[in-house]
Coordinates of C-alpha atoms and ligand atoms in Angstrom, one line a residue:
M12 CA 0.0 0.0 0.0
K13 CA 2.9 2.3 0.4
G14 CA 4.9 4.0 -2.4
S15 CA 4.0 6.9 -4.7
L16 CA 3.1 4.8 -7.7
R17 CA 0.4 3.0 -5.8
L18 CA -0.9 6.3 -4.4
D19 CA -0.9 7.6 -8.0
I20 CA -3.0 4.7 -9.2
L21 CA -5.4 5.0 -6.3
T22 CA -5.8 8.7 -6.9
K23 CA -6.3 8.2 -10.7
T24 CA -8.8 5.5 -10.1
F25 CA -10.8 6.9 -7.2
D26 CA -10.4 10.7 -7.1
D27 CA -13.2 11.7 -9.4
L28 CA -15.7 9.1 -8.3
P29 CA -19.0 10.7 -7.1
V30 CA -18.8 8.8 -3.9
G31 CA -16.4 9.1 -1.0
V32 CA -13.8 6.3 -0.9
G33 CA -11.2 5.9 1.9
I34 CA -8.7 3.2 2.6
F35 CA -7.5 2.5 6.2
E36 CA -4.8 0.4 7.7
I37 CA -5.3 -1.2 11.1
P38 CA -1.8 -2.3 12.0
D39 CA -2.7 -3.5 15.5
L40 CA -5.9 -5.4 15.7
E41 CA -5.8 -5.1 19.5
D42 CA -5.6 -1.3 19.4
I43 CA -8.6 0.7 18.0
E44 CA -6.5 3.9 18.1
S45 CA -3.9 2.4 15.7
I46 CA -6.2 2.9 12.7
R47 CA -4.6 5.2 10.1
Y48 CA -5.6 6.8 6.8
V49 CA -3.9 5.3 3.7
F50 CA -5.9 7.1 1.0
M51 CA -9.0 9.3 0.6
N52 CA -10.4 10.5 -2.6
K53 CA -11.6 14.1 -3.3
V54 CA -15.2 13.6 -2.2
L55 CA -14.1 12.1 1.2
L56 CA -11.5 14.8 1.8
Y57 CA -14.2 17.4 1.0
E58 CA -16.6 15.7 3.4
M59 CA -14.0 15.9 6.2
R60 CA -12.9 19.4 5.2
K61 CA -9.3 18.2 5.1
E62 CA -6.3 18.4 2.7
R63 CA -4.7 15.2 1.6
E64 CA -1.3 16.2 3.3
E65 CA -3.1 16.6 6.6
V66 CA -4.4 13.0 6.7
F67 CA -2.5 10.5 4.5
G68 CA -0.4 8.3 6.7
K69 CA -1.8 9.8 9.9
R70 CA -3.8 8.1 12.6
I71 CA -7.5 9.0 12.9
V72 CA -6.9 9.8 16.6
E73 CA -4.3 12.4 15.6
V74 CA -6.3 14.1 12.8
A75 CA -9.9 13.8 14.0
P76 CA -9.8 12.8 17.7
E77 CA -13.4 14.1 18.1
A78 CA -14.6 11.2 15.9
Y79 CA -13.8 8.9 18.9
Q80 CA -16.1 11.0 21.1
H81 CA -19.1 11.0 18.7
E82 CA -21.6 8.2 18.6
G83 CA -21.8 8.0 14.7
G84 CA -18.0 8.5 14.4
L85 CA -17.2 5.7 16.9
Y86 CA -19.7 3.4 15.2
V87 CA -17.9 3.8 11.9
I88 CA -14.4 3.4 13.5
N89 CA -15.5 0.3 15.4
T90 CA -16.8 -1.1 12.0
Y91 CA -13.3 -0.6 10.4
F92 CA -11.9 -2.5 13.3
K93 CA -14.5 -5.3 13.1
V94 CA -14.1 -5.7 9.3
A95 CA -10.3 -5.7 9.5
A96 CA -10.5 -8.5 12.1
E97 CA -13.3 -10.6 10.6
G98 CA -13.3 -9.8 6.9
G99 CA -16.3 -9.4 4.7
S100 CA -18.4 -6.2 4.3
I101 CA -20.7 -4.3 6.6
N102 CA -23.4 -2.0 5.3
L103 CA -24.0 0.6 7.9
G104 CA -27.0 2.2 6.2
L105 CA -27.5 5.8 7.3
V106 CA -25.1 7.3 9.8
E107 CA -25.4 10.7 11.4
Y108 CA -22.2 12.6 11.9
S109 CA -21.2 16.0 13.0
N110 CA -18.2 17.9 14.3
H111 CA -17.3 21.6 14.5
M112 CA -17.0 21.7 10.6
V113 CA -19.6 19.3 9.2
A114 CA -23.0 17.9 10.0
G115 CA -25.0 15.5 8.0
T116 CA -26.4 12.1 7.2
Y117 CA -24.1 9.6 5.3
E118 CA -24.9 6.3 3.6
C119 CA -21.9 4.2 4.5
S120 CA -20.4 0.7 4.0
V121 CA -17.1 -0.8 5.0
H122 CA -15.3 -3.6 3.1
H123 CA -12.3 -5.8 3.7
I124 CA -9.3 -5.5 1.3
Q125 CA -6.6 -7.8 2.8
D126 CA -5.2 -8.4 6.2
N127 CA -5.2 -5.2 8.2
Y128 CA -6.7 -3.1 5.4
V129 CA -10.3 -2.0 4.8
Y130 CA -12.0 0.6 2.7
V131 CA -15.1 2.7 3.3
M132 CA -17.5 4.0 0.8
L133 CA -19.6 6.9 1.8
R134 CA -22.2 9.2 0.2
N135 CA -23.6 12.4 1.8
V136 CA -27.4 12.0 1.7
T137 CA -28.2 14.9 4.0
E138 CA -30.1 16.9 1.3
L139 CA -31.8 13.8 -0.1
E140 CA -33.0 12.8 3.4
Q141 CA -34.2 16.3 4.0
A142 CA -36.1 16.3 0.7
K143 CA -37.6 12.9 1.6
N144 CA -38.8 14.2 4.9
D145 CA -40.2 17.4 3.3
L146 CA -42.0 15.3 0.7
E147 CA -43.4 13.0 3.4
R148 CA -44.6 16.0 5.3
K149 CA -46.2 17.6 2.2
N150 CA -47.9 14.3 1.3
K151 CA -49.3 14.2 4.8
D152 CA -50.5 17.8 4.5
L153 CA -52.1 17.0 1.2
S154 CA -53.8 13.9 2.6
N155 CA -55.1 15.9 5.6
F156 CA -56.4 18.6 3.3
A157 CA -58.2 16.0 1.0
H158 CA -59.6 14.4 4.1
M159 CA -60.8 17.7 5.5
V160 CA -62.3 19.0 2.3
S161 CA -64.1 15.8 1.5
H162 CA -65.4 15.6 5.0
D163 CA -66.7 19.2 4.9
L164 CA -68.3 18.6 1.5
K165 CA -70.5 15.9 2.9
D166 CA -72.7 18.2 4.9
P167 CA -73.9 20.5 2.1
L168 CA -74.3 17.4 -0.2
N169 CA -76.4 15.7 2.4
T170 CA -78.6 18.8 2.5
I171 CA -78.9 18.8 -1.3
S172 CA -79.9 15.1 -1.3
S173 CA -82.5 15.6 1.4
L174 CA -84.0 18.6 -0.4
I175 CA -84.2 16.7 -3.6
E176 CA -86.0 13.8 -1.8
L177 CA -88.4 16.4 -0.4
I178 CA -89.1 18.0 -3.8
K179 CA -89.7 14.6 -5.2
M180 CA -92.1 13.6 -2.5
Q181 CA -94.0 16.9 -2.4
F182 CA -94.1 18.0 -6.0
E183 CA -94.0 14.8 -8.0
D184 CA -97.5 15.4 -9.4
K185 CA -96.8 19.0 -10.4
L186 CA -93.4 18.4 -12.0
G187 CA -94.6 16.3 -14.9
A188 CA -92.5 13.7 -16.7
E189 CA -89.8 16.0 -17.8
G190 CA -89.4 17.7 -14.4
N191 CA -89.3 14.3 -12.7
Q192 CA -86.6 13.2 -15.0
L193 CA -84.5 16.2 -14.3
I194 CA -84.9 15.7 -10.6
S195 CA -83.8 12.1 -10.9
F196 CA -80.7 13.3 -12.9
I197 CA -79.9 15.6 -10.0
Y198 CA -80.5 12.8 -7.6
D199 CA -78.1 10.4 -9.5
S200 CA -75.4 13.1 -9.7
A201 CA -75.7 13.8 -6.0
K202 CA -75.4 10.0 -5.3
R203 CA -72.3 9.8 -7.6
M204 CA -70.8 12.7 -5.8
R205 CA -71.4 11.1 -2.4
N206 CA -69.6 7.9 -3.6
L207 CA -66.7 10.0 -4.9
I208 CA -66.4 11.9 -1.7
N209 CA -66.6 8.7 0.4
D210 CA -63.9 7.2 -1.8
I211 CA -61.6 10.3 -1.5
L212 CA -62.2 10.2 2.2
E213 CA -61.2 6.6 2.4
F214 CA -58.2 7.1 0.1
S215 CA -56.8 9.9 2.2
S216 CA -57.2 7.9 5.4
I217 CA -55.0 5.0 4.3
G218 CA -52.4 4.0 6.8
Q219 CA -53.1 6.9 9.2
H220 CA -52.7 6.3 12.9
K221 CA -52.8 2.5 12.5
E222 CA -50.6 -0.4 13.4
M223 CA -49.6 -3.5 11.6
T224 CA -50.9 -6.8 13.0
Q225 CA -50.9 -10.5 12.1
L226 CA -53.7 -11.0 9.6
D227 CA -55.3 -14.2 8.5
C228 CA -56.1 -13.5 4.8
N229 CA -58.6 -16.4 4.6
E230 CA -60.6 -14.6 7.3
L231 CA -60.3 -11.2 5.5
V232 CA -61.6 -12.8 2.2
D233 CA -64.5 -14.4 4.1
I234 CA -65.5 -11.0 5.5
V235 CA -65.2 -9.5 2.0
Q236 CA -67.5 -12.2 0.6
Q237 CA -70.0 -11.6 3.3
D238 CA -69.9 -7.8 2.6
L239 CA -70.4 -8.4 -1.2
K240 CA -73.0 -11.1 -0.7
T241 CA -75.8 -9.3 -2.6
K242 CA -73.4 -8.3 -5.5
I243 CA -72.1 -11.9 -5.7
K244 CA -75.6 -13.3 -5.8
D245 CA -77.1 -10.7 -8.2
N246 CA -74.3 -11.4 -10.7
N247 CA -74.3 -15.1 -10.2
A248 CA -70.5 -14.9 -9.4
S249 CA -68.5 -17.9 -8.1
I250 CA -65.4 -17.3 -6.1
E251 CA -62.8 -20.0 -5.5
V252 CA -60.4 -19.2 -2.7
G253 CA -57.1 -21.1 -2.2
D254 CA -55.2 -21.6 1.0
L255 CA -54.2 -18.0 1.9
P256 CA -51.4 -17.2 4.4
E257 CA -51.1 -15.1 7.5
I258 CA -49.3 -11.8 6.9
N259 CA -48.2 -8.8 8.8
G260 CA -50.3 -5.9 7.6
Y261 CA -52.8 -3.2 8.1
R262 CA -56.2 -4.9 8.7
T263 CA -58.7 -2.3 7.3
E264 CA -56.5 -1.6 4.3
M265 CA -56.0 -5.2 3.4
R266 CA -59.7 -5.9 3.6
L267 CA -60.4 -2.9 1.3
L268 CA -57.8 -4.2 -1.1
F269 CA -59.4 -7.6 -1.5
Q270 CA -62.8 -5.9 -1.6
N271 CA -61.8 -3.6 -4.4
L272 CA -60.2 -6.4 -6.5
V273 CA -63.1 -8.8 -6.0
S274 CA -65.8 -6.2 -6.7
N275 CA -64.0 -5.1 -9.9
A276 CA -63.7 -8.7 -10.9
I277 CA -67.5 -9.0 -10.6
K278 CA -68.2 -5.6 -12.1
F279 CA -66.1 -5.9 -15.3
N280 CA -67.6 -9.2 -16.4
R281 CA -68.4 -10.1 -20.0
P282 CA -72.0 -9.7 -20.9
G283 CA -73.8 -13.1 -20.7
E284 CA -71.0 -14.7 -18.7
S285 CA -71.1 -15.3 -15.0
P286 CA -68.0 -14.0 -13.2
K287 CA -65.6 -16.8 -12.2
I288 CA -63.0 -15.5 -9.7
K289 CA -60.0 -17.3 -8.2
I290 CA -58.0 -16.0 -5.3
S291 CA -54.8 -17.6 -4.4
A292 CA -51.3 -17.0 -2.9
R293 CA -47.9 -18.5 -3.4
E294 CA -44.7 -18.1 -1.5
E295 CA -41.7 -16.4 -3.3
D296 CA -39.4 -14.4 -1.1
G297 CA -42.5 -12.8 0.4
W298 CA -46.1 -13.7 -0.6
T299 CA -47.6 -13.2 -4.1
F300 CA -51.4 -13.0 -4.2
T301 CA -53.5 -13.3 -7.3
V302 CA -57.1 -12.4 -8.1
E303 CA -58.1 -13.9 -11.4
D304 CA -61.3 -13.2 -13.3
N305 CA -62.9 -14.2 -16.6
G306 CA -64.1 -10.7 -17.4
I307 CA -63.6 -8.2 -20.2
G308 CA -59.9 -7.9 -19.7
I309 CA -57.7 -4.8 -20.1
A310 CA -55.6 -3.8 -23.2
E311 CA -51.9 -3.8 -22.7
E312 CA -51.5 0.0 -23.1
N313 CA -53.9 0.6 -20.2
Q314 CA -52.5 -1.9 -17.8
E315 CA -50.3 0.6 -16.0
K316 CA -52.5 3.7 -16.0
I317 CA -55.5 2.1 -14.3
F318 CA -53.5 2.3 -11.0
S319 CA -53.6 6.1 -11.2
I320 CA -56.3 8.0 -9.5
F321 CA -59.5 8.8 -11.5
Q322 CA -58.3 6.7 -14.5
R323 CA -61.2 4.8 -16.0
L324 CA -61.5 3.0 -19.3
H325 CA -65.3 3.0 -19.6
D326 CA -68.1 5.4 -19.6
R327 CA -70.3 5.4 -16.5
S328 CA -73.2 4.3 -18.6
E329 CA -71.4 1.0 -19.2
Y330 CA -69.8 0.5 -15.8
E331 CA -70.4 2.5 -12.6
G332 CA -67.4 3.7 -10.7
T333 CA -65.2 6.6 -9.6
G334 CA -61.8 5.4 -10.8
I335 CA -60.3 5.5 -7.3
G336 CA -60.4 1.7 -6.5
L337 CA -57.2 0.6 -8.0
A338 CA -55.3 3.8 -7.0
H339 CA -56.5 2.9 -3.5
C340 CA -55.1 -0.7 -4.0
K341 CA -51.7 0.8 -5.2
K342 CA -51.5 3.1 -2.1
I343 CA -52.3 0.1 0.2
I344 CA -49.6 -2.0 -1.4
D345 CA -47.1 0.8 -1.3
L346 CA -47.8 1.1 2.4
H347 CA -46.9 -2.6 2.8
K348 CA -43.8 -2.1 0.6
G349 CA -45.1 -4.5 -2.0
E350 CA -45.9 -4.3 -5.7
I351 CA -49.1 -4.6 -7.6
W352 CA -49.7 -5.2 -11.3
V353 CA -52.1 -6.8 -13.8
N354 CA -51.7 -9.4 -16.6
S355 CA -54.6 -9.5 -18.9
E356 CA -55.9 -10.5 -22.3
P357 CA -58.8 -8.4 -23.6
G358 CA -61.9 -10.5 -23.9
K359 CA -60.5 -13.4 -21.8
G360 CA -59.9 -12.0 -18.3
S361 CA -57.5 -10.3 -16.0
T362 CA -55.2 -11.5 -13.2
F363 CA -54.3 -8.9 -10.6
S364 CA -51.2 -9.8 -8.6
F365 CA -49.7 -8.1 -5.6
T366 CA -46.8 -8.9 -3.3
I367 CA -46.5 -8.6 0.5
P368 CA -43.0 -8.9 1.8
K369 CA -42.4 -11.1 4.9
Ligands
ADP404 P1 -63.6 2.0 -11.0 O1 -63.9 0.6 -10.8 O2 -64.3 2.9 -10.0 O3 -63.8 2.5 -12.4 P2 -60.8 1.3 -10.5 O4 -59.7 2.2 -10.1 O5 -61.2 0.3 -9.6 O6 -62.1 2.3 -10.8 O7 -60.5 0.7 -11.9 C1 -60.0 1.6 -12.9 C2 -60.3 1.0 -14.3 O8 -59.6 -0.2 -14.5 C3 -61.8 0.6 -14.4 O9 -62.6 1.7 -14.8 C4 -61.7 -0.5 -15.5 O10 -61.7 0.1 -16.8 C5 -60.4 -1.2 -15.2 N1 -60.5 -2.4 -14.4 C6 -60.3 -2.6 -13.1 N2 -60.5 -3.8 -12.7 C7 -60.8 -4.5 -13.8 C8 -61.1 -5.9 -14.1 N3 -61.1 -6.9 -13.1 N4 -61.3 -6.3 -15.4 C9 -61.3 -5.3 -16.4 N5 -61.0 -4.0 -16.2 C10 -60.8 -3.6 -14.9

């Protein structure tokens, strides 16, 4: 590791990388203070606010003794020591570090090179983490706003609906056929608006103030079948349920997910065909669930966009709906850190799949 040629090669290879790279020697595996800097590229020198002459060949304890006093600093130094002694690599994830010159969050990993030598790779993610926190806060604000607005819209809408009912009851004779038809249009629109508001309200409440618990998916699907009993019967639908696992998840959200997928599978059936639905799960890393139907199917070019809010492929006169159901499903699966997608052949049926990590 010594000698100018090697240092030249290291500098040429690592200096302009966009991540910090530092090589350390631990000459005495019994003494944590023996750790010394062999090489640091530009990014790492910048992160430490040091010049190469100040650090190369020196011990950490000489150049940055404060690192031994800081929780994050000591954690990283201990990891150099551990990797030097035991080999392999350790990914430290996010480490907070600050001294009188710097303060930030660093993504950091330590790797063994050869006896007594390790290297660290480090990326300053302070701004990224801040942006992530800001985004999370803004999303929460937006969700609260949607929740508040939809909640407040319910009151005047309820008044409108009651007044329409009243007009219908009191003036039915006087309104004539045309007047009655107009009233029923208003009534239907108010009903649609109520469904929309309820859906937005539900959408904005996903994952708020709830805890993950152990869930028996067979039980959840049973409940969904009970809730959809009338719909299942009216459409002569048959539902075959395989052996479903227990998962760690959000109860109300998972029930809504199955409910949305099953009610879509019933709703988007082919005219003249009874809906046949199969729900199953298989184990692959985590769990992969599928809800399969024999309905109208979805063209390839629409298979992604249906998971966005308010995206519908049909006119309301063909199929009722608000276009929120699948966006809802996507949000629920995001909350569980899984994925959701559809495979489908138009005219044959659709298979919605989603994963739930263990
Ligand atoms: P909604 O059901 O209220 O229209 P969704 O978000 O649940 O809204 O679905 C979005 C669109 O995706 C639907 O309008 C429909 O065109 C399509 N879709 C959803 N599920 C199915 C399915 N099982 N078979 C065929 N098309 C479907």
